[in-house]
Amino acid sequence: MADTRAERIARLIEPLRVRPGSRVDLGKDFDPRYKADLRKQAGVELLRAGVSLLAEYQERLAAQSTFGVLLCLQALDAGGKDGTIRHVMSGVNPQGVKVSSFKVPSSEELDHDYLWRYARRLPARGDIAIFNRSHYEEVLVVRVHPENLERQRLPEHLRGPEIWDRRYREINNWERYLTDNGFKVVKVFLNLSREEQRVRFMKRIDLPEKNWKFSAADVRERRRWDDYQHAFSEMLSATSTKWAPWYVVPADRKWFARICTAAVLAHTLMDIDPQYPVVGEEAREDLQVARRELEDEAPDGVPADPYAAAHPG
Ligand code: ATP
Ligand code: MG
């Protein structure tokens, strides 16, 4: 059973994985409307199954407390990061998941090296951390708007055009280090089409209860669409590695984006295959001592072990 689930998941996400070393041209290589051979109804059921599978694995991850998982979510505005997080994590124990959203850096954050603020939000062993936007902003928005780089106050001789290749290398090394220490890095890019972004913006303008989600900055950023597509393509080409590959998830259909994101995360957890700790001989003897003490406290007429009495065999 577990095997067929694992195979199905692997098959679903395989076409979304960016092959390490390949050159990505986002507009040509990935279709934001792709939905495998799924229909929405079947997709919704599949997501439900995926969510309970995640819950099961997350419990084991926490119990084993050996590995941690970091899910990085990147998207353009209205790409659906928030909804994806809400749906995909809806079944898991909130104690084991920490979501961090990264906005324009504060002055304290700008006083440090660029990875500092992300390092502070890494998962502990047993935890899943989600980055809503991530260290990849440092080669995306910072690249598209060079004034962001100005604010980082790097020494003059370290600001040349070679900085992007250097950052790709630094990010790859950082993720390699995390992986080698038991922290899996999972990276999902929600790939939205230009037209679907327009539709979602219009909806935010048309519906009063969605107005708060819209900001004038969103249309300003949209004007830089091509620059972002270029920065994304470069970033995907340079930072999809064997230890932390990128998955480009088609995002024009929200239900499909959610299934794929759940599948990528499930695939990682199944690969870790965390196990409940088995207690040793000495601890088992302690349990038996505790059992006898508790049995002796049973009131008259009540089974000594009510659990065993209710679950015969
Ligand atoms: P929402 O879906 O609610 O709009 P959001 O992630 O877009 O969520 P916002 O508060 O709208 O959140 O925007 C955060 C902004 O912070 C984005 O425009 C993003 O580009 C910017 N940002 C993130 N990281 C950096 C960074 N390192 N340097 C400069 N800007 C950054
Ligand atoms: Mg925004």
GROMACS .gro file of C-alpha atoms and ligand atoms in nm:
model
  345
    1MET     CA    1   0.000   0.000   0.000
    2ALA     CA    2   0.266   0.247   0.110
    3ASP     CA    3   0.464   0.154  -0.200
    4THR     CA    4   0.190   0.231  -0.447
    5ARG     CA    5   0.129   0.564  -0.275
    6ALA     CA    6   0.498   0.643  -0.297
    7GLU     CA    7   0.512   0.546  -0.665
    8ARG     CA    8   0.206   0.752  -0.752
    9ILE     CA    9   0.353   1.055  -0.580
   10ALA     CA   10   0.690   1.008  -0.749
   11ARG     CA   11   0.521   0.986  -1.090
   12LEU     CA   12   0.317   1.302  -1.031
   13ILE     CA   13   0.612   1.519  -0.935
   14GLU     CA   14   0.874   1.383  -1.174
   15PRO     CA   15   0.783   1.619  -1.464
   16LEU     CA   16   0.799   1.917  -1.227
   17ARG     CA   17   1.153   1.858  -1.105
   18VAL     CA   18   1.426   2.076  -1.252
   19ARG     CA   19   1.705   1.842  -1.356
   20PRO     CA   20   2.026   1.954  -1.183
   21GLY     CA   21   2.255   2.117  -1.435
   22SER     CA   22   1.983   2.182  -1.693
   23ARG     CA   23   1.921   2.527  -1.839
   24VAL     CA   24   1.573   2.651  -1.767
   25ASP     CA   25   1.377   2.887  -1.986
   26LEU     CA   26   1.067   2.922  -1.773
   27GLY     CA   27   0.833   3.043  -2.048
   28LYS     CA   28   0.925   2.756  -2.278
   29ASP     CA   29   0.992   2.469  -2.040
   30PHE     CA   30   0.705   2.482  -1.792
   31ASP     CA   31   0.334   2.529  -1.859
   32PRO     CA   32   0.144   2.702  -1.574
   33ARG     CA   33  -0.177   2.532  -1.691
   34TYR     CA   34  -0.045   2.175  -1.686
   35LYS     CA   35  -0.256   1.942  -1.470
   36ALA     CA   36  -0.128   1.593  -1.558
   37ASP     CA   37  -0.431   1.380  -1.643
   38LEU     CA   38  -0.627   1.492  -1.339
   39ARG     CA   39  -0.970   1.644  -1.306
   40LYS     CA   40  -1.061   1.875  -1.022
   41GLN     CA   41  -1.295   1.631  -0.847
   42ALA     CA   42  -1.037   1.350  -0.839
   43GLY     CA   43  -0.778   1.611  -0.746
   44VAL     CA   44  -0.968   1.724  -0.439
   45GLU     CA   45  -0.991   1.365  -0.315
   46LEU     CA   46  -0.625   1.311  -0.382
   47LEU     CA   47  -0.538   1.621  -0.180
   48ARG     CA   48  -0.742   1.488   0.111
   49ALA     CA   49  -0.542   1.164   0.099
   50GLY     CA   50  -0.219   1.362   0.071
   51VAL     CA   51  -0.303   1.575   0.374
   52SER     CA   52  -0.364   1.272   0.597
   53LEU     CA   53  -0.046   1.111   0.469
   54LEU     CA   54   0.146   1.425   0.564
   55ALA     CA   55  -0.007   1.419   0.910
   56GLU     CA   56   0.103   1.059   0.960
   57TYR     CA   57   0.459   1.124   0.849
   58GLN     CA   58   0.491   1.449   1.037
   59GLU     CA   59   0.401   1.270   1.361
   60ARG     CA   60   0.679   1.018   1.296
   61LEU     CA   61   0.923   1.292   1.202
   62ALA     CA   62   0.855   1.466   1.535
   63ALA     CA   63   0.875   1.143   1.736
   64GLN     CA   64   1.207   1.044   1.581
   65SER     CA   65   1.344   1.396   1.619
   66THR     CA   66   1.646   1.329   1.398
   67PHE     CA   67   1.562   1.503   1.071
   68GLY     CA   68   1.415   1.845   1.002
   69VAL     CA   69   1.246   1.961   0.683
   70LEU     CA   70   1.254   2.306   0.527
   71LEU     CA   71   0.997   2.385   0.258
   72CYS     CA   72   1.076   2.700   0.059
   73LEU     CA   73   0.785   2.850  -0.131
   74GLN     CA   74   0.848   3.104  -0.400
   75ALA     CA   75   0.596   3.270  -0.634
   76LEU     CA   76   0.507   3.593  -0.799
   77ASP     CA   77   0.231   3.801  -0.639
   78ALA     CA   78  -0.105   3.620  -0.637
   79GLY     CA   79   0.078   3.293  -0.702
   80GLY     CA   80  -0.116   3.127  -0.421
   81LYS     CA   81   0.146   3.073  -0.150
   82ASP     CA   82  -0.088   3.150   0.139
   83GLY     CA   83  -0.370   2.924   0.023
   84THR     CA   84  -0.125   2.647  -0.056
   85ILE     CA   85   0.022   2.658   0.294
   86ARG     CA   86  -0.326   2.665   0.447
   87HIS     CA   87  -0.449   2.362   0.256
   88VAL     CA   88  -0.138   2.150   0.246
   89MET     CA   89  -0.069   2.181   0.618
   90SER     CA   90  -0.434   2.161   0.726
   91GLY     CA   91  -0.399   1.813   0.877
   92VAL     CA   92  -0.070   1.838   1.059
   93ASN     CA   93  -0.009   1.912   1.424
   94PRO     CA   94   0.055   2.290   1.445
   95GLN     CA   95   0.322   2.230   1.711
   96GLY     CA   96   0.544   2.062   1.455
   97VAL     CA   97   0.521   2.328   1.185
   98LYS     CA   98   0.661   2.678   1.182
   99VAL     CA   99   0.578   2.921   0.904
  100SER     CA  100   0.798   3.226   0.846
  101SER     CA  101   0.708   3.499   0.596
  102PHE     CA  102   0.987   3.712   0.463
  103LYS     CA  103   0.914   4.073   0.370
  104VAL     CA  104   1.132   4.372   0.295
  105PRO     CA  105   1.424   4.334   0.539
  106SER     CA  106   1.429   4.540   0.859
  107SER     CA  107   1.723   4.760   0.950
  108GLU     CA  108   1.842   4.501   1.200
  109GLU     CA  109   1.834   4.236   0.928
  110LEU     CA  110   2.022   4.466   0.690
  111ASP     CA  111   2.296   4.498   0.951
  112HIS     CA  112   2.385   4.131   0.895
  113ASP     CA  113   2.494   3.905   0.611
  114TYR     CA  114   2.208   3.823   0.375
  115LEU     CA  115   2.145   3.466   0.496
  116TRP     CA  116   2.128   3.565   0.862
  117ARG     CA  117   1.755   3.623   0.888
  118TYR     CA  118   1.677   3.291   0.713
  119ALA     CA  119   1.918   3.095   0.930
  120ARG     CA  120   1.730   3.215   1.238
  121ARG     CA  121   1.412   3.051   1.114
  122LEU     CA  122   1.548   2.708   1.025
  123PRO     CA  123   1.362   2.404   1.157
  124ALA     CA  124   1.471   2.213   1.464
  125ARG     CA  125   1.507   1.835   1.437
  126GLY     CA  126   1.160   1.684   1.417
  127ASP     CA  127   1.008   2.003   1.276
  128ILE     CA  128   0.884   2.118   0.940
  129ALA     CA  129   0.961   2.484   0.868
  130ILE     CA  130   0.791   2.664   0.584
  131PHE     CA  131   0.944   2.971   0.428
  132ASN     CA  132   0.676   3.189   0.269
  133ARG     CA  133   0.925   3.360   0.037
  134SER     CA  134   1.278   3.259   0.126
  135HIS     CA  135   1.648   3.324   0.085
  136TYR     CA  136   1.578   3.306  -0.290
  137GLU     CA  137   1.442   3.661  -0.273
  138GLU     CA  138   1.809   3.754  -0.244
  139VAL     CA  139   1.860   3.656  -0.609
  140LEU     CA  140   1.512   3.755  -0.730
  141VAL     CA  141   1.365   4.083  -0.603
  142VAL     CA  142   1.713   4.198  -0.504
  143ARG     CA  143   1.834   4.130  -0.856
  144VAL     CA  144   1.536   4.288  -1.031
  145HIS     CA  145   1.558   4.598  -0.807
  146PRO     CA  146   1.927   4.675  -0.748
  147GLU     CA  147   1.840   4.943  -0.488
  148ASN     CA  148   1.775   4.648  -0.253
  149LEU     CA  149   2.135   4.547  -0.292
  150GLU     CA  150   2.246   4.904  -0.219
  151ARG     CA  151   2.067   4.883   0.114
  152GLN     CA  152   2.264   4.570   0.206
  153ARG     CA  153   2.580   4.784   0.229
  154LEU     CA  154   2.824   4.525   0.102
  155PRO     CA  155   3.186   4.634   0.070
  156GLU     CA  156   3.233   4.814  -0.262
  157HIS     CA  157   3.460   4.551  -0.418
  158LEU     CA  158   3.209   4.273  -0.345
  159ARG     CA  159   2.918   4.428  -0.534
  160GLY     CA  160   3.015   4.359  -0.893
  161PRO     CA  161   2.800   4.172  -1.146
  162GLU     CA  162   2.959   3.844  -1.038
  163ILE     CA  163   2.756   3.868  -0.719
  164TRP     CA  164   2.467   3.658  -0.856
  165ASP     CA  165   2.684   3.360  -0.945
  166ARG     CA  166   2.849   3.393  -0.607
  167ARG     CA  167   2.515   3.394  -0.429
  168TYR     CA  168   2.396   3.087  -0.621
  169ARG     CA  169   2.710   2.909  -0.507
  170GLU     CA  170   2.672   3.026  -0.148
  171ILE     CA  171   2.308   2.919  -0.138
  172ASN     CA  172   2.391   2.578  -0.286
  173ASN     CA  173   2.666   2.529  -0.029
  174TRP     CA  174   2.441   2.637   0.256
  175GLU     CA  175   2.171   2.393   0.150
  176ARG     CA  176   2.431   2.120   0.110
  177TYR     CA  177   2.552   2.186   0.463
  178LEU     CA  178   2.196   2.165   0.598
  179THR     CA  179   2.128   1.843   0.407
  180ASP     CA  180   2.449   1.685   0.532
  181ASN     CA  181   2.340   1.763   0.887
  182GLY     CA  182   1.998   1.603   0.864
  183PHE     CA  183   1.789   1.894   0.737
  184LYS     CA  184   1.618   1.833   0.404
  185VAL     CA  185   1.558   2.137   0.187
  186VAL     CA  186   1.252   2.122  -0.040
  187LYS     CA  187   1.193   2.397  -0.293
  188VAL     CA  188   0.869   2.475  -0.471
  189PHE     CA  189   0.813   2.752  -0.722
  190LEU     CA  190   0.445   2.821  -0.790
  191ASN     CA  191   0.450   2.905  -1.158
  192LEU     CA  192   0.169   3.144  -1.249
  193SER     CA  193   0.089   3.272  -1.599
  194ARG     CA  194   0.074   3.641  -1.670
  195GLU     CA  195  -0.291   3.623  -1.768
  196GLU     CA  196  -0.391   3.428  -1.456
  197GLN     CA  197  -0.214   3.688  -1.242
  198ARG     CA  198  -0.420   3.959  -1.415
  199VAL     CA  199  -0.741   3.765  -1.345
  200ARG     CA  200  -0.652   3.724  -0.976
  201PHE     CA  201  -0.562   4.093  -0.939
  202MET     CA  202  -0.894   4.191  -1.098
  203LYS     CA  203  -1.078   3.972  -0.852
  204ARG     CA  204  -0.897   4.140  -0.563
  205ILE     CA  205  -1.003   4.479  -0.698
  206ASP     CA  206  -1.363   4.375  -0.772
  207LEU     CA  207  -1.446   4.204  -0.442
  208PRO     CA  208  -1.447   4.434  -0.136
  209GLU     CA  209  -1.348   4.148   0.097
  210LYS     CA  210  -1.041   4.087  -0.120
  211ASN     CA  211  -0.936   4.453  -0.148
  212TRP     CA  212  -0.695   4.427   0.145
  213LYS     CA  213  -0.493   4.171  -0.048
  214PHE     CA  214  -0.421   4.410  -0.329
  215SER     CA  215  -0.153   4.676  -0.325
  216ALA     CA  216  -0.044   4.924  -0.588
  217ALA     CA  217   0.303   4.771  -0.560
  218ASP     CA  218   0.161   4.452  -0.709
  219VAL     CA  219   0.090   4.613  -1.049
  220ARG     CA  220   0.424   4.791  -1.033
  221GLU     CA  221   0.598   4.458  -0.992
  222ARG     CA  222   0.388   4.312  -1.272
  223ARG     CA  223   0.541   4.564  -1.513
  224ARG     CA  224   0.871   4.390  -1.449
  225TRP     CA  225   0.727   4.053  -1.549
  226ASP     CA  226   0.998   3.972  -1.804
  227ASP     CA  227   1.278   4.065  -1.565
  228TYR     CA  228   1.131   3.834  -1.305
  229GLN     CA  229   1.090   3.549  -1.556
  230HIS     CA  230   1.455   3.593  -1.643
  231ALA     CA  231   1.568   3.604  -1.280
  232PHE     CA  232   1.359   3.294  -1.202
  233SER     CA  233   1.500   3.107  -1.502
  234GLU     CA  234   1.858   3.188  -1.401
  235MET     CA  235   1.796   3.097  -1.041
  236LEU     CA  236   1.628   2.764  -1.128
  237SER     CA  237   1.914   2.675  -1.363
  238ALA     CA  238   2.183   2.748  -1.105
  239THR     CA  239   2.030   2.621  -0.781
  240SER     CA  240   1.848   2.300  -0.863
  241THR     CA  241   2.090   2.053  -0.709
  242LYS     CA  242   2.099   1.682  -0.642
  243TRP     CA  243   2.057   1.745  -0.270
  244ALA     CA  244   1.791   2.017  -0.304
  245PRO     CA  245   1.618   2.018  -0.644
  246TRP     CA  246   1.358   2.273  -0.747
  247TYR     CA  247   1.004   2.174  -0.836
  248VAL     CA  248   0.821   2.407  -1.073
  249VAL     CA  249   0.456   2.361  -0.977
  250PRO     CA  250   0.193   2.475  -1.229
  251ALA     CA  251  -0.008   2.736  -1.040
  252ASP     CA  252  -0.290   2.853  -1.270
  253ARG     CA  253  -0.518   2.595  -1.112
  254LYS     CA  254  -0.503   2.634  -0.737
  255TRP     CA  255  -0.626   2.281  -0.664
  256PHE     CA  256  -0.349   2.131  -0.877
  257ALA     CA  257  -0.079   2.350  -0.722
  258ARG     CA  258  -0.187   2.232  -0.378
  259ILE     CA  259  -0.179   1.863  -0.471
  260CYS     CA  260   0.165   1.899  -0.623
  261THR     CA  261   0.306   2.087  -0.324
  262ALA     CA  262   0.165   1.826  -0.087
  263ALA     CA  263   0.314   1.556  -0.309
  264VAL     CA  264   0.661   1.714  -0.311
  265LEU     CA  265   0.656   1.737   0.067
  266ALA     CA  266   0.519   1.385   0.107
  267HIS     CA  267   0.787   1.253  -0.127
  268THR     CA  268   1.054   1.406   0.095
  269LEU     CA  269   0.903   1.267   0.413
  270MET     CA  270   0.866   0.920   0.263
  271ASP     CA  271   1.226   0.935   0.158
  272ILE     CA  272   1.331   1.016   0.515
  273ASP     CA  273   1.094   0.739   0.635
  274PRO     CA  274   1.107   0.846   1.001
  275GLN     CA  275   1.038   0.576   1.259
  276TYR     CA  276   0.888   0.588   1.607
  277PRO     CA  277   1.164   0.532   1.861
  278VAL     CA  278   1.167   0.180   2.008
  279VAL     CA  279   1.235   0.181   2.381
  280GLY     CA  280   1.524  -0.026   2.511
  281GLU     CA  281   1.523  -0.319   2.755
  282GLU     CA  282   1.578  -0.103   3.062
  283ALA     CA  283   1.302   0.142   2.972
  284ARG     CA  284   1.066  -0.152   2.910
  285GLU     CA  285   1.135  -0.282   3.259
  286ASP     CA  286   1.058   0.065   3.398
  287LEU     CA  287   0.726   0.050   3.213
  288GLN     CA  288   0.641  -0.279   3.382
  289VAL     CA  289   0.723  -0.137   3.727
  290ALA     CA  290   0.498   0.161   3.653
  291ARG     CA  291   0.229  -0.078   3.530
  292ARG     CA  292   0.224  -0.271   3.856
  293GLU     CA  293   0.203   0.046   4.060
  294LEU     CA  294  -0.091   0.176   3.855
  295GLU     CA  295  -0.268  -0.161   3.863
  296ASP     CA  296  -0.248  -0.163   4.242
  297GLU     CA  297  -0.431   0.171   4.249
  298ALA     CA  298  -0.736   0.038   4.062
  299PRO     CA  299  -1.057   0.107   4.260
  300ASP     CA  300  -1.278  -0.190   4.349
  301GLY     CA  301  -1.481  -0.323   4.060
  302VAL     CA  302  -1.266  -0.153   3.797
  303PRO     CA  303  -1.030  -0.355   3.574
  304ALA     CA  304  -0.667  -0.326   3.677
  305ASP     CA  305  -0.582  -0.221   3.319
  306PRO     CA  306  -0.889  -0.052   3.168
  307TYR     CA  307  -0.719  -0.004   2.832
  308ALA     CA  308  -0.631  -0.372   2.793
  309ALA     CA  309  -0.980  -0.467   2.908
  310ALA     CA  310  -1.133  -0.248   2.637
  311HIS     CA  311  -0.895  -0.373   2.368
  312PRO     CA  312  -0.875  -0.750   2.404
  313GLY     CA  313  -0.616  -0.923   2.189
  314ATP     P1  314   0.076   3.858   0.002
  314ATP     O1  315   0.036   3.737  -0.076
  314ATP     O2  316  -0.004   3.876   0.126
  314ATP     O3  317   0.087   3.979  -0.084
  314ATP     P2  318   0.361   3.871   0.011
  314ATP     O4  319   0.458   3.762   0.037
  314ATP     O5  320   0.356   3.925  -0.127
  314ATP     O6  321   0.221   3.819   0.055
  314ATP     P3  322   0.391   4.140   0.096
  314ATP     O7  323   0.395   4.201   0.229
  314ATP     O8  324   0.288   4.180  -0.002
  314ATP     O9  325   0.388   3.983   0.117
  314ATP    O10  326   0.529   4.160   0.021
  314ATP     C1  327   0.649   4.127   0.073
  314ATP     C2  328   0.748   4.199  -0.014
  314ATP    O11  329   0.878   4.186   0.042
  314ATP     C3  330   0.755   4.145  -0.154
  314ATP    O12  331   0.733   4.244  -0.247
  314ATP     C4  332   0.897   4.091  -0.164
  314ATP    O13  333   0.950   4.108  -0.292
  314ATP     C5  334   0.968   4.175  -0.061
  314ATP     N1  335   1.091   4.111  -0.016
  314ATP     C6  336   1.107   3.989   0.035
  314ATP     N2  337   1.236   3.962   0.062
  314ATP     C7  338   1.305   4.072   0.025
  314ATP     C8  339   1.442   4.107   0.027
  314ATP     N3  340   1.534   4.024   0.073
  314ATP     N4  341   1.476   4.228  -0.018
  314ATP     C9  342   1.384   4.314  -0.063
  314ATP     N5  343   1.253   4.287  -0.068
  314ATP    C10  344   1.213   4.168  -0.024
  315MG      MG  345   0.226   4.084  -0.194
   0.00000   0.00000   0.00000
